[in-house]
Coordinates of C-alpha atoms in Angstrom, one line a residue:
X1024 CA -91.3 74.3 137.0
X1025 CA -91.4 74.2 141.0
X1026 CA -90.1 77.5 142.3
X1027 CA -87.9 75.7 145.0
X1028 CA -86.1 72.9 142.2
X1029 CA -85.6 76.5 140.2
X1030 CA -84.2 78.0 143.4
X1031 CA -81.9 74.6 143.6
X1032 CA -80.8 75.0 140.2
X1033 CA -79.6 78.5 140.4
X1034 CA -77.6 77.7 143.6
X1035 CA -76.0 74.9 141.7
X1036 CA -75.2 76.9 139.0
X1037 CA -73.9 79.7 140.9
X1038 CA -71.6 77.4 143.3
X1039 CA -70.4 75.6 139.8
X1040 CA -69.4 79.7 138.5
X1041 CA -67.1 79.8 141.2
X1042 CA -64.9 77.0 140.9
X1043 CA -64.9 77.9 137.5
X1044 CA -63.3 81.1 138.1
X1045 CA -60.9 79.6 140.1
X1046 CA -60.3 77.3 137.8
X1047 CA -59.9 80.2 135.1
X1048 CA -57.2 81.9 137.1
X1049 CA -54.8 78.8 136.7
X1050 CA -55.7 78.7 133.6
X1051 CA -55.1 82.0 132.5
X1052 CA -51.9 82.2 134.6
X1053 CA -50.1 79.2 132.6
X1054 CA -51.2 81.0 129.2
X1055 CA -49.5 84.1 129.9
X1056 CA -46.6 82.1 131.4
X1057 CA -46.6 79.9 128.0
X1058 CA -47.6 82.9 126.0
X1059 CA -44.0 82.5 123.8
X1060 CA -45.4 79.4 122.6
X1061 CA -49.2 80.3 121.4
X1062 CA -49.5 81.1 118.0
X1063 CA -49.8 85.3 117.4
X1064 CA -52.0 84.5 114.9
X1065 CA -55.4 82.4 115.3
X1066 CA -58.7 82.7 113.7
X1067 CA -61.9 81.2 114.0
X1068 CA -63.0 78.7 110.6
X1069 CA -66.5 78.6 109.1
X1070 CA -66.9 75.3 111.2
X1071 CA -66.7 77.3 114.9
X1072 CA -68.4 80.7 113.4
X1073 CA -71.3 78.0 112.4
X1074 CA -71.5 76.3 116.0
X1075 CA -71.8 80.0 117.6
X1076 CA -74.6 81.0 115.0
X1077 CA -76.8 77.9 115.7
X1078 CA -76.3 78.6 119.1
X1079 CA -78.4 81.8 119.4
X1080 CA -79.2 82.8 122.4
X1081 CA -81.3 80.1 124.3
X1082 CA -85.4 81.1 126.0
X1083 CA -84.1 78.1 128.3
X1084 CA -80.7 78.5 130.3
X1085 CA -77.8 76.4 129.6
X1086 CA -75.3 74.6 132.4
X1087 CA -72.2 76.9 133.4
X1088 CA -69.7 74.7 132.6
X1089 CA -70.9 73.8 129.4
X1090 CA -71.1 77.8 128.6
X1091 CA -67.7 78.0 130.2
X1092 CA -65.6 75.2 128.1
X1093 CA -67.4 76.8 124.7
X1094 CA -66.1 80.3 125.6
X1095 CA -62.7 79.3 125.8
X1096 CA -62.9 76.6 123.1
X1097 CA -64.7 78.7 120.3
X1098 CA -64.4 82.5 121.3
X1099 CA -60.9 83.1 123.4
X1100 CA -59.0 80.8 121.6
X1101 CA -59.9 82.6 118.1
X1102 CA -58.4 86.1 118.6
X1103 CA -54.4 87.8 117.3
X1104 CA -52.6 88.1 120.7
X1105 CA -52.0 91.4 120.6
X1106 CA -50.0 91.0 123.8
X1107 CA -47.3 88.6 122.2
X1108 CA -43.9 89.1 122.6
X1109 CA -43.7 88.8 118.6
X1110 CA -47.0 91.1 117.8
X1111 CA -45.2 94.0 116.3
X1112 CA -48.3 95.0 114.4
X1113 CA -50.6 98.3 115.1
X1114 CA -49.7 99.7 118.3
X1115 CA -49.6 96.2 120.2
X1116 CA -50.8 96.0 123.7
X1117 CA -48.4 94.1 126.3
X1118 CA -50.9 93.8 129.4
X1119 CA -49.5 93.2 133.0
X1120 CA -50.8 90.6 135.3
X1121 CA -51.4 93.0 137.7
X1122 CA -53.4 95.0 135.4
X1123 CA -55.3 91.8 135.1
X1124 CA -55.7 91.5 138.6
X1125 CA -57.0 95.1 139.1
X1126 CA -59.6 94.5 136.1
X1127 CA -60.6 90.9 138.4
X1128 CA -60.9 93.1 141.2
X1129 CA -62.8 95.9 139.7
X1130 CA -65.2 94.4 137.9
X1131 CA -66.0 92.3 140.8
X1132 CA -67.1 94.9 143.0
X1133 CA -68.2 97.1 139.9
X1134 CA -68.0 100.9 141.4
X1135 CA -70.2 103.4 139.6
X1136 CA -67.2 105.8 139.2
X1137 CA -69.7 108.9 138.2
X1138 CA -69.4 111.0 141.3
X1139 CA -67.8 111.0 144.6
X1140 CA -70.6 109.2 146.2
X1141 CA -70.7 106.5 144.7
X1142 CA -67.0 105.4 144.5
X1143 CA -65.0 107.9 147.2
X1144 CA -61.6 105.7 147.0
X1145 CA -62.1 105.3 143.4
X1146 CA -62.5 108.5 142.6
X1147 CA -59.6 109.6 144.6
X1148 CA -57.4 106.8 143.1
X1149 CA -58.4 108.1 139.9
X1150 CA -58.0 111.7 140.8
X1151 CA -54.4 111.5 142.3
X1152 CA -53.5 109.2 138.8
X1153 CA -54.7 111.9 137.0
X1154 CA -53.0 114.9 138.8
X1155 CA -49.7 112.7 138.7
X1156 CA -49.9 112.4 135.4
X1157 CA -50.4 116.5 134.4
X1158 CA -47.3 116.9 136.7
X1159 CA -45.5 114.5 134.2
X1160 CA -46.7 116.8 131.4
X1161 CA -45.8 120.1 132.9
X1162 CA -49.3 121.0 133.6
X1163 CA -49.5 123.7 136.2
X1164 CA -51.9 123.6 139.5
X1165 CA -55.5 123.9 138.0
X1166 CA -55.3 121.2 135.2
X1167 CA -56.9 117.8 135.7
X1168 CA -58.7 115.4 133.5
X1169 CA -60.1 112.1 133.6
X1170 CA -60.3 108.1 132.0
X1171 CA -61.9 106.9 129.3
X1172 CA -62.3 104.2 127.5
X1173 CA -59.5 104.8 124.6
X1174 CA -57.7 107.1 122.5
X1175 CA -60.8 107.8 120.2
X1176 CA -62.9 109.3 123.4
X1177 CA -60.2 110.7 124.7
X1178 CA -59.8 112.9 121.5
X1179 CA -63.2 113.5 121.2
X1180 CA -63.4 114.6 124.9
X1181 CA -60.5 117.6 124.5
X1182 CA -61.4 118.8 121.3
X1183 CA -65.5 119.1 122.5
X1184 CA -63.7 121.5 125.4
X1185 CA -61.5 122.9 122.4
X1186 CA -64.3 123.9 120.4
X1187 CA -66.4 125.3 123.1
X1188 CA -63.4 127.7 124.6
X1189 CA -62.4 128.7 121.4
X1190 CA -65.4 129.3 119.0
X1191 CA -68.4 131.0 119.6
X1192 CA -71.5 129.1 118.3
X1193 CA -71.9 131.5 115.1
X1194 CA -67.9 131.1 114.4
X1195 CA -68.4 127.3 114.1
X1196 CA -68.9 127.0 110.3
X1197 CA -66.0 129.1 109.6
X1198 CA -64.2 127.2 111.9
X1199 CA -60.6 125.5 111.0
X1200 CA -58.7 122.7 112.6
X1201 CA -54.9 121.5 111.8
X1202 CA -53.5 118.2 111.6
X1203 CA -51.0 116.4 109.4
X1204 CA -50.3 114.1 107.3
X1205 CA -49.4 111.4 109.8
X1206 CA -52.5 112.5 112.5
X1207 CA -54.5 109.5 113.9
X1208 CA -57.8 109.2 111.7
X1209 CA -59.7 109.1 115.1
X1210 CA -58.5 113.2 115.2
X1211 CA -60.9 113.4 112.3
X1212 CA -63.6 111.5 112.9
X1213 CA -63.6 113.4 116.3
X1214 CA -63.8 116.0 114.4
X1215 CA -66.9 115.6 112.5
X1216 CA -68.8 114.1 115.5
X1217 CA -68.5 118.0 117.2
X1218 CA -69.9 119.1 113.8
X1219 CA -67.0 120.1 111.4
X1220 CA -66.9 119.4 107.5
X1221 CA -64.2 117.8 106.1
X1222 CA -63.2 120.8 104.5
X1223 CA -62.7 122.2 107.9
X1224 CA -59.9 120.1 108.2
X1225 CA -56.6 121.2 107.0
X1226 CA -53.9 118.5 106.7
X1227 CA -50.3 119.9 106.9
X1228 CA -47.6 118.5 105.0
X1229 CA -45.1 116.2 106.9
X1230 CA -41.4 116.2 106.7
X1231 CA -38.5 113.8 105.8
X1232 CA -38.8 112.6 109.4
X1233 CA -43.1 112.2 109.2
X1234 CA -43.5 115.4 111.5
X1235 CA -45.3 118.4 110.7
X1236 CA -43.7 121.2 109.1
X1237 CA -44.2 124.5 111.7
X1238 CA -43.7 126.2 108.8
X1239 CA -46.3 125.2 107.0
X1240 CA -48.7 125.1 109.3
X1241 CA -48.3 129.2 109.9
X1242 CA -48.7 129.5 106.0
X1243 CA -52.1 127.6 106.3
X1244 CA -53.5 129.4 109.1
X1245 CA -52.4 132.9 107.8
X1246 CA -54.1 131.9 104.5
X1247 CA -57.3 130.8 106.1
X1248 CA -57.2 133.8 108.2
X1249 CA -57.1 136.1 105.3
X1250 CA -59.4 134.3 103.8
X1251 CA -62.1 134.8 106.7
X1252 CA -62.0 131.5 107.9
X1253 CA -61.4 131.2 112.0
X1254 CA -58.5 128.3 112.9
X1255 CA -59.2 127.2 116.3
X1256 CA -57.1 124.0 117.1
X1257 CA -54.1 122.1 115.9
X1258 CA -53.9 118.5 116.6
X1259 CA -50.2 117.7 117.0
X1260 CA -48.9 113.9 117.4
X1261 CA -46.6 112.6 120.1
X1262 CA -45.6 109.4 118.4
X1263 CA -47.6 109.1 115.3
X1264 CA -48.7 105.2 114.2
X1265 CA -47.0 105.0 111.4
X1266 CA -43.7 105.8 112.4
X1267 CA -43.2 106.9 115.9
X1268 CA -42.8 110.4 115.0
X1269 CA -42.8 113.8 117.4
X1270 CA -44.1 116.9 115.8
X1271 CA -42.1 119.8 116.9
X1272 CA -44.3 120.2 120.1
X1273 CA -41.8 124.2 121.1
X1274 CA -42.9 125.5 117.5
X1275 CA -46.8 124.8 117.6
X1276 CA -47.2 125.8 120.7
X1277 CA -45.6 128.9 119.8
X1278 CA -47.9 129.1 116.6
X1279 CA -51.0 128.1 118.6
X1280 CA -50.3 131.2 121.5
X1281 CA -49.8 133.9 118.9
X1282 CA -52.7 132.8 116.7
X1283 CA -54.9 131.9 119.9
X1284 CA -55.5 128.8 119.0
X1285 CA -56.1 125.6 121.0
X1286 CA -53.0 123.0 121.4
X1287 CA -54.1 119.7 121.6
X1288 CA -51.3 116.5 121.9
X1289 CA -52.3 113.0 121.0
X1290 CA -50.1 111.4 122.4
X1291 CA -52.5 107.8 122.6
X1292 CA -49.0 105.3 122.9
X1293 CA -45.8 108.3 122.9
X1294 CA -47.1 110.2 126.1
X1295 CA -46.0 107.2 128.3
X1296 CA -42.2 107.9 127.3
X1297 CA -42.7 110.5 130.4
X1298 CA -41.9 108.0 132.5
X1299 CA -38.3 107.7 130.7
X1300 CA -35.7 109.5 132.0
X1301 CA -33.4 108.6 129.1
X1302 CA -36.2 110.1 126.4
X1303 CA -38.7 112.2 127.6
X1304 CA -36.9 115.0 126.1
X1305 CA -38.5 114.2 123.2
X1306 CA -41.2 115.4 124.3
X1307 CA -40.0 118.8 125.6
X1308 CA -43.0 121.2 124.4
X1309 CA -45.6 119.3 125.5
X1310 CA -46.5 121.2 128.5
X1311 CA -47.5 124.1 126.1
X1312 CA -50.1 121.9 124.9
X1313 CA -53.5 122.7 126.1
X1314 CA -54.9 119.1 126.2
X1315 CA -53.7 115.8 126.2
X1316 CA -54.9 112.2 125.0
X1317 CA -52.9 109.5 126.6
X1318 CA -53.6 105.8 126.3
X1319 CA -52.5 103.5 129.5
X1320 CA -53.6 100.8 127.6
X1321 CA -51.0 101.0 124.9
X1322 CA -47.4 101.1 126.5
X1323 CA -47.8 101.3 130.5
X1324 CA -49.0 97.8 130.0
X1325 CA -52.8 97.6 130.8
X1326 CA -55.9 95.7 129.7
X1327 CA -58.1 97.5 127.3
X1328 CA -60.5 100.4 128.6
X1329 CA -57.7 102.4 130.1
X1330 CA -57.3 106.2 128.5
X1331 CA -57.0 109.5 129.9
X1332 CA -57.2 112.9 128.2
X1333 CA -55.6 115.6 130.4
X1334 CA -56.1 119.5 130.2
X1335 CA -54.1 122.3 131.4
X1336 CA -56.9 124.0 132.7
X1337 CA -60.0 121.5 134.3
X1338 CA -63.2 124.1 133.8
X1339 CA -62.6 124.0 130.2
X1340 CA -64.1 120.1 130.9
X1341 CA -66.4 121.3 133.1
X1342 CA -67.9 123.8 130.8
X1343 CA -68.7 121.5 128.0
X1344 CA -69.9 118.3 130.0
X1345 CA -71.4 119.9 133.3
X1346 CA -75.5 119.1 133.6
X1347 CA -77.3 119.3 136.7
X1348 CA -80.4 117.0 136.1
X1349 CA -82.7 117.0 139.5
X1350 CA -82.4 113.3 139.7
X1351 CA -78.4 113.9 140.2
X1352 CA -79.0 116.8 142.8
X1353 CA -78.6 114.4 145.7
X1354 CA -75.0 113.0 144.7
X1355 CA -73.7 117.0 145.0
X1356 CA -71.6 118.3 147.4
X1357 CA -69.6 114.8 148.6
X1358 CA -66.0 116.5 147.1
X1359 CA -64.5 120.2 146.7
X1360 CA -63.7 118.5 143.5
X1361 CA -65.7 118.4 140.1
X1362 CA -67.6 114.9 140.1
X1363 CA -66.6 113.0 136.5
X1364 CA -69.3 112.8 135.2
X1365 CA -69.5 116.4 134.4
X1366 CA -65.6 116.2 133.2
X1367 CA -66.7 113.8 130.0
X1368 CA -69.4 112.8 128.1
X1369 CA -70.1 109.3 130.4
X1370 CA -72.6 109.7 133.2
X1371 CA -72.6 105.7 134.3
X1372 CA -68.5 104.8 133.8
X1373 CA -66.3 102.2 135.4
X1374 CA -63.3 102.7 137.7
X1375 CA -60.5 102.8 134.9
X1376 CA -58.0 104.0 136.7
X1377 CA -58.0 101.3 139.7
X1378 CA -56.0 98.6 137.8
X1379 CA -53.1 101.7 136.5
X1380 CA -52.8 102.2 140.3
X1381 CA -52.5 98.7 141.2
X1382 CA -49.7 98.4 138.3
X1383 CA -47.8 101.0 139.4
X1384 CA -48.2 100.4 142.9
X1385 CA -46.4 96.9 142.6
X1386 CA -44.0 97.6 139.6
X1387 CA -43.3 101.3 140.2
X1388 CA -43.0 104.2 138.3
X1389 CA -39.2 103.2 137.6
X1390 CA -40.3 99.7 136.4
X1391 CA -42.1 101.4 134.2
X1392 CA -39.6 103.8 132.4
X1393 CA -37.1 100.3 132.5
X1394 CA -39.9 98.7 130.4
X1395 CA -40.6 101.7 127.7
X1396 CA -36.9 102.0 127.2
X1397 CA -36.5 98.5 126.6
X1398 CA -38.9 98.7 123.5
X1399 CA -37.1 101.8 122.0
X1400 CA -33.9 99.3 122.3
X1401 CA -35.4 96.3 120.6
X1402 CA -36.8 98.6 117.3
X1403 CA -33.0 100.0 117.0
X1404 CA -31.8 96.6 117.1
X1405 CA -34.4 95.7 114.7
X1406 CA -33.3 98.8 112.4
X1407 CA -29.5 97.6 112.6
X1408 CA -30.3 94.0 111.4
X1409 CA -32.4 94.7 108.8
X1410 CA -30.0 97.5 107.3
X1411 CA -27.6 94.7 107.1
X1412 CA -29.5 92.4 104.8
X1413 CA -29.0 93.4 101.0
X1414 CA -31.8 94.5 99.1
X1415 CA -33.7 95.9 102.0
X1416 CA -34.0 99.7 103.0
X1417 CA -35.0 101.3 105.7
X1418 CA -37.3 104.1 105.0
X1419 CA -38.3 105.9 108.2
X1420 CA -35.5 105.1 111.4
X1421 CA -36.1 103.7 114.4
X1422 CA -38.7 106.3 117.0
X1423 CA -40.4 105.3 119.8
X1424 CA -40.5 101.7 119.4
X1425 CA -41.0 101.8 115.5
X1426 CA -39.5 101.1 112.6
X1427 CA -40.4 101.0 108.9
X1428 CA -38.7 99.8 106.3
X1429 CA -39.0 97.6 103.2
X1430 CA -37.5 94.7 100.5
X1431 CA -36.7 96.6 97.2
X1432 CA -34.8 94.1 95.0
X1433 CA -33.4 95.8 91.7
X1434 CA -35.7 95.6 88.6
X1435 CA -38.8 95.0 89.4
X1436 CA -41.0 97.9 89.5
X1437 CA -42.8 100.4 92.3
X1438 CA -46.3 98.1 91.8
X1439 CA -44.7 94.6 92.4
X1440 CA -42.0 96.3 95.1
X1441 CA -45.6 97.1 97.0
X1442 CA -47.1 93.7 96.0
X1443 CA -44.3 91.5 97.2
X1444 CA -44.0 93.7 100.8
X1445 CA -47.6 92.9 101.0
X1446 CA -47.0 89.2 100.6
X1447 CA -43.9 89.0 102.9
X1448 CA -46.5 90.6 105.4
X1449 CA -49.0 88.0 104.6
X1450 CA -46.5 85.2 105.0
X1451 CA -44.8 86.0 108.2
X1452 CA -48.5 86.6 109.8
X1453 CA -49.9 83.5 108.6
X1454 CA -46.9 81.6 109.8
X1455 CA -48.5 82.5 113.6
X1456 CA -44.3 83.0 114.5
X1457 CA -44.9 86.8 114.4
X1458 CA -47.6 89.1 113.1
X1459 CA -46.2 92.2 110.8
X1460 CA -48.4 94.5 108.6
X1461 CA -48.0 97.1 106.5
X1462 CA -48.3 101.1 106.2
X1463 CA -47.8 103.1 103.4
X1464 CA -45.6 106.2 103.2
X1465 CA -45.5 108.6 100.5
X1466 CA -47.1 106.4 98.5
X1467 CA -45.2 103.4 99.5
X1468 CA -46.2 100.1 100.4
X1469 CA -43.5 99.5 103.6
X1470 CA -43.5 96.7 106.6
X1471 CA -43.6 98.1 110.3
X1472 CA -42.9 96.5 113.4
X1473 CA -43.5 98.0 117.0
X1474 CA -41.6 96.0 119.7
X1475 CA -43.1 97.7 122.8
X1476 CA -43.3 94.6 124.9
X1477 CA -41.1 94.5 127.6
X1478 CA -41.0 90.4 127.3
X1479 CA -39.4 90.8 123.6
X1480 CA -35.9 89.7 123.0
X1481 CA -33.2 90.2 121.4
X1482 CA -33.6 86.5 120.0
X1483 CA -37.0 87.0 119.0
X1484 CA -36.0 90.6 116.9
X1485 CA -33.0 88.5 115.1
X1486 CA -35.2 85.5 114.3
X1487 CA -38.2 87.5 113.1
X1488 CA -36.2 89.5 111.0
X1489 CA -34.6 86.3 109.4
X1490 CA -37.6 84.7 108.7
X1491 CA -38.7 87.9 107.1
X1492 CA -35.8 87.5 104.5
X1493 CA -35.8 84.1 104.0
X1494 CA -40.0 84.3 103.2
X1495 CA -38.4 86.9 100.1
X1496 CA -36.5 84.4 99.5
X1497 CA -39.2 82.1 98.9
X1498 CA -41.6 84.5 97.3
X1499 CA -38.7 85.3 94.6
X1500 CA -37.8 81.7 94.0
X1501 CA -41.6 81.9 93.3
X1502 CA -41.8 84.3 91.6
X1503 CA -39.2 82.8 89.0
X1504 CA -40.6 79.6 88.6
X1505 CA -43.5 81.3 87.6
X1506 CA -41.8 83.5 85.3
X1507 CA -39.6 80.3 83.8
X1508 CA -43.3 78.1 83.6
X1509 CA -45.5 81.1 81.4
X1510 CA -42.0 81.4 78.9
X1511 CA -42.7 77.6 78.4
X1512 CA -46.0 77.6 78.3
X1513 CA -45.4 80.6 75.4
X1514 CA -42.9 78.6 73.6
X1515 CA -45.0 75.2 73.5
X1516 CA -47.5 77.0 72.0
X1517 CA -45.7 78.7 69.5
X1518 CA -44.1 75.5 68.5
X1519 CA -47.6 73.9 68.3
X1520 CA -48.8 76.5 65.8
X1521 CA -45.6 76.0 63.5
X1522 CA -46.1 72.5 63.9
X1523 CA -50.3 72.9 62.8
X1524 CA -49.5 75.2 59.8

């Protein structure tokens, strides 16, 4: 091909991108302003999964626009909406616009965020984000932290510095961690990535309320301690996923001081209650801890990518991730500050923090404890309707946005109590109205719903809940006919053999 028609073609290409884009942002804009009317629900058939396999990826370029309609045709407009008003599933993510518009932004201009050098207002952005939010934590001068990409890292990232502050490298095999029943399964795998057995994992019971018993959890690590063992960490939860629930924060870090062992909070979606002035009592303990995981991206209303995990004392950070390769030697000595890359595990890593700062620099920190104590509101409300249906129970209260609870109609038994919850799930998903999914406690197949957006209403809570008893409705009438069609089926045929012999 000629060099300059090449030349031509790219220029086209590239001028066609940005109308695109700006024809994305109108786009985009109506969808989050008609968001109440998408589907929750939507997932790709075999027929679109097909077109994207023969696809491939093409030796030969392809026209932009032609790229651009099959993205949002076949790959955008195939995903749950996690950030509906009616997601109550998992812990759902309600993004901002202006979280949005900081990701635009950021990714735009891409800032290596590694060191001071390369990103100076970034990395001051992200440092004062950081400082602000220790101060919301009680964390005294010294502490610090940085993002990351999600809970997951950000747990991995505290208990590396755990590990390293508390254990010497021959005390590692003898090492013991605590968690609970109700931890975050990311807590373990975190844990066997640093290089911990299983067995080096010691869950604690929970309570009636899902938190962890204190008093369990000295029993455990005076047994392990007579048996030689050396506990280093407990992982406490502020707002489990299962049910919202606080461990008693006061009493572990109590039992983590005398035993000298390492506090560490995840508190992925229950750290951001902080910003409430009605609740973050609840919290009250926390700034005992001696880390912090705290996920932006699950209730201060941000796109995905946007985690922190904060530690009472900063060098802990710096003496697990520091390195000083001589190819880095030039970026040194541009801040009084650590750089953060050696605060973390990432050497290249995005500006995470820019589009928190843009958030709360047009809602406000206010706006933001408004919109946290909205969603507690909406899962008591969703609590009180429920309770008032017969046949349903709730079986762990309203906390933190979440509720659980679950249809037990008299006579049938435990297995077809779990089997119809499981279907009532299925059906109100599949309906695309509302996505709900299941947990179990204590054994127990039970619905949840988390109402953390701060678009939610009242209307949606009542009608969501309705539709949830009138699809057990329909699942018993079901269930009946069924029942009513086999006894026929048995009595036919036993007529039929009187009738032969």
């Amino acid at each position: 091909m000629n060099p300059n028609m090449e030349s031509q073609t790219d220029v086209q290409q590239t001028r066609q991108a940005g109308e695109l884009m700006k024809e994305f942002i109108d786009t985009a804009l109506g969808f989050y302003q008609n968001i109440k009317e998408q589907d929750v629900s939507r997932q790709a058939d075999d027929k679109v999964l097909s077109h994207l396999h023969r696809q491939g990826i093409p030796r030969v370029g392809r026209p932009v626009d032609q790229v651009y309609r099959e993205m949002l045709r076949d790959v955008y407009s195939h995903n749950t909406l996690v950030q509906h008003p009616r997601c109550f599933a998992c812990i759902p993510s309600p993004v901002s616009l202006y979280s949005w518009m900081g990701d635009i932004m950021t990714n735009a201009f891409d800032p290596h965020a590694g060191c001071h050098m390369n990103a100076s207002a970034a990395n001051f952005i992200e440092r004062e984000l950081i400082q602000w939010m220790c101060g919301l934590a009680g964390y005294p001068q010294g502490s610090g932290g940085l993002f990351v990409s999600g809970g997951s890292i950000a747990n991995l990232t505290a208990l590396t510095a755990a590990r390293d502050a508390k254990l010497a490298c021959g005390e590692r095999h003898i090492a013991a961690a605590y968690v609970s029943d109700q931890t975050h399964s990311s807590v373990a795998k975190g844990l066997h990535i640093i290089g911990f057995r299983a067995d080096q994992v010691k869950k604690i019971p929970t309570g009636a309320d899902f938190s962890m018993n204190p008093a369990s959890l000295e029993a455990a690590v005076r047994r392990d301690l007579a048996q030689g063992q050396r506990p280093f960490a407990v992982i406490a939860t502020a707002g489990t996923t299962n049910t919202g629930s606080i461990d008693p924060l006061p009493e572990i870090a109590a039992i983590c001081q005398k035993y000298d062992m390492w506090m560490h909070v995840d508190g992925a979606f229950g750290a951001s209650v902080l910003l409430s002035p009605h609740y973050r009592e609840r919290l009250a303990g926390i700034e005992g801890s001696d880390s912090l995981s705290w996920d932006a991206h699950k209730w201060l209303m941000q796109t995905y990518g946007c985690s922190a995990v904060l530690v009472r004392d900063q060098s802990h950070l710096v003496r697990s991730f520091a390195v000083h390769p001589e190819y880095l030697k030039d970026a040194e000595g541009f801040s009084s500050h650590p750089d953060f890359w050696d605060l973390g595990p990432e050497l290249t890593r995005p500006a995470r923090s820019l589009k928190l700062w843009v958030t709360l620099q047009i809602m406000g920190s206010m706006g933001m404890g408004q919109m946290i104590e909205h969603g507690i509101a909406m899962a008591g409300l969703a609590e009180e309707i429920i309770d008032s249906y017969p046949d349903w129970e709730i079986v762990s209260p309203a906390k933190l946005g979440i509720v659980n609870f679950r249809y037990v109609p008299a006579g049938l038994a435990s297995s077809r109590i779990d089997q119809i919850n499981q279907e009532i799930a299925r059906e109100i998903t599949d309906s695309s109205y509302a996505q709900i999914l299941t947990t179990e406690l204590r054994g127990r197949k039970v619905l949840r719903m988390c109402t953390l957006h701060p678009e939610t209403t009242q209307e949606d809570i009542r009608t969501t809940v309705s539709s949830l008893n009138q699809t057990q409705a329909v699942l018993r009438q079901k269930c009946r006919s069924l029942n009513q069609s086999t006894v026929r089926d048995q009595h036919t045929a036993a007529a039929t053999v009187q009738v032969t012999a």
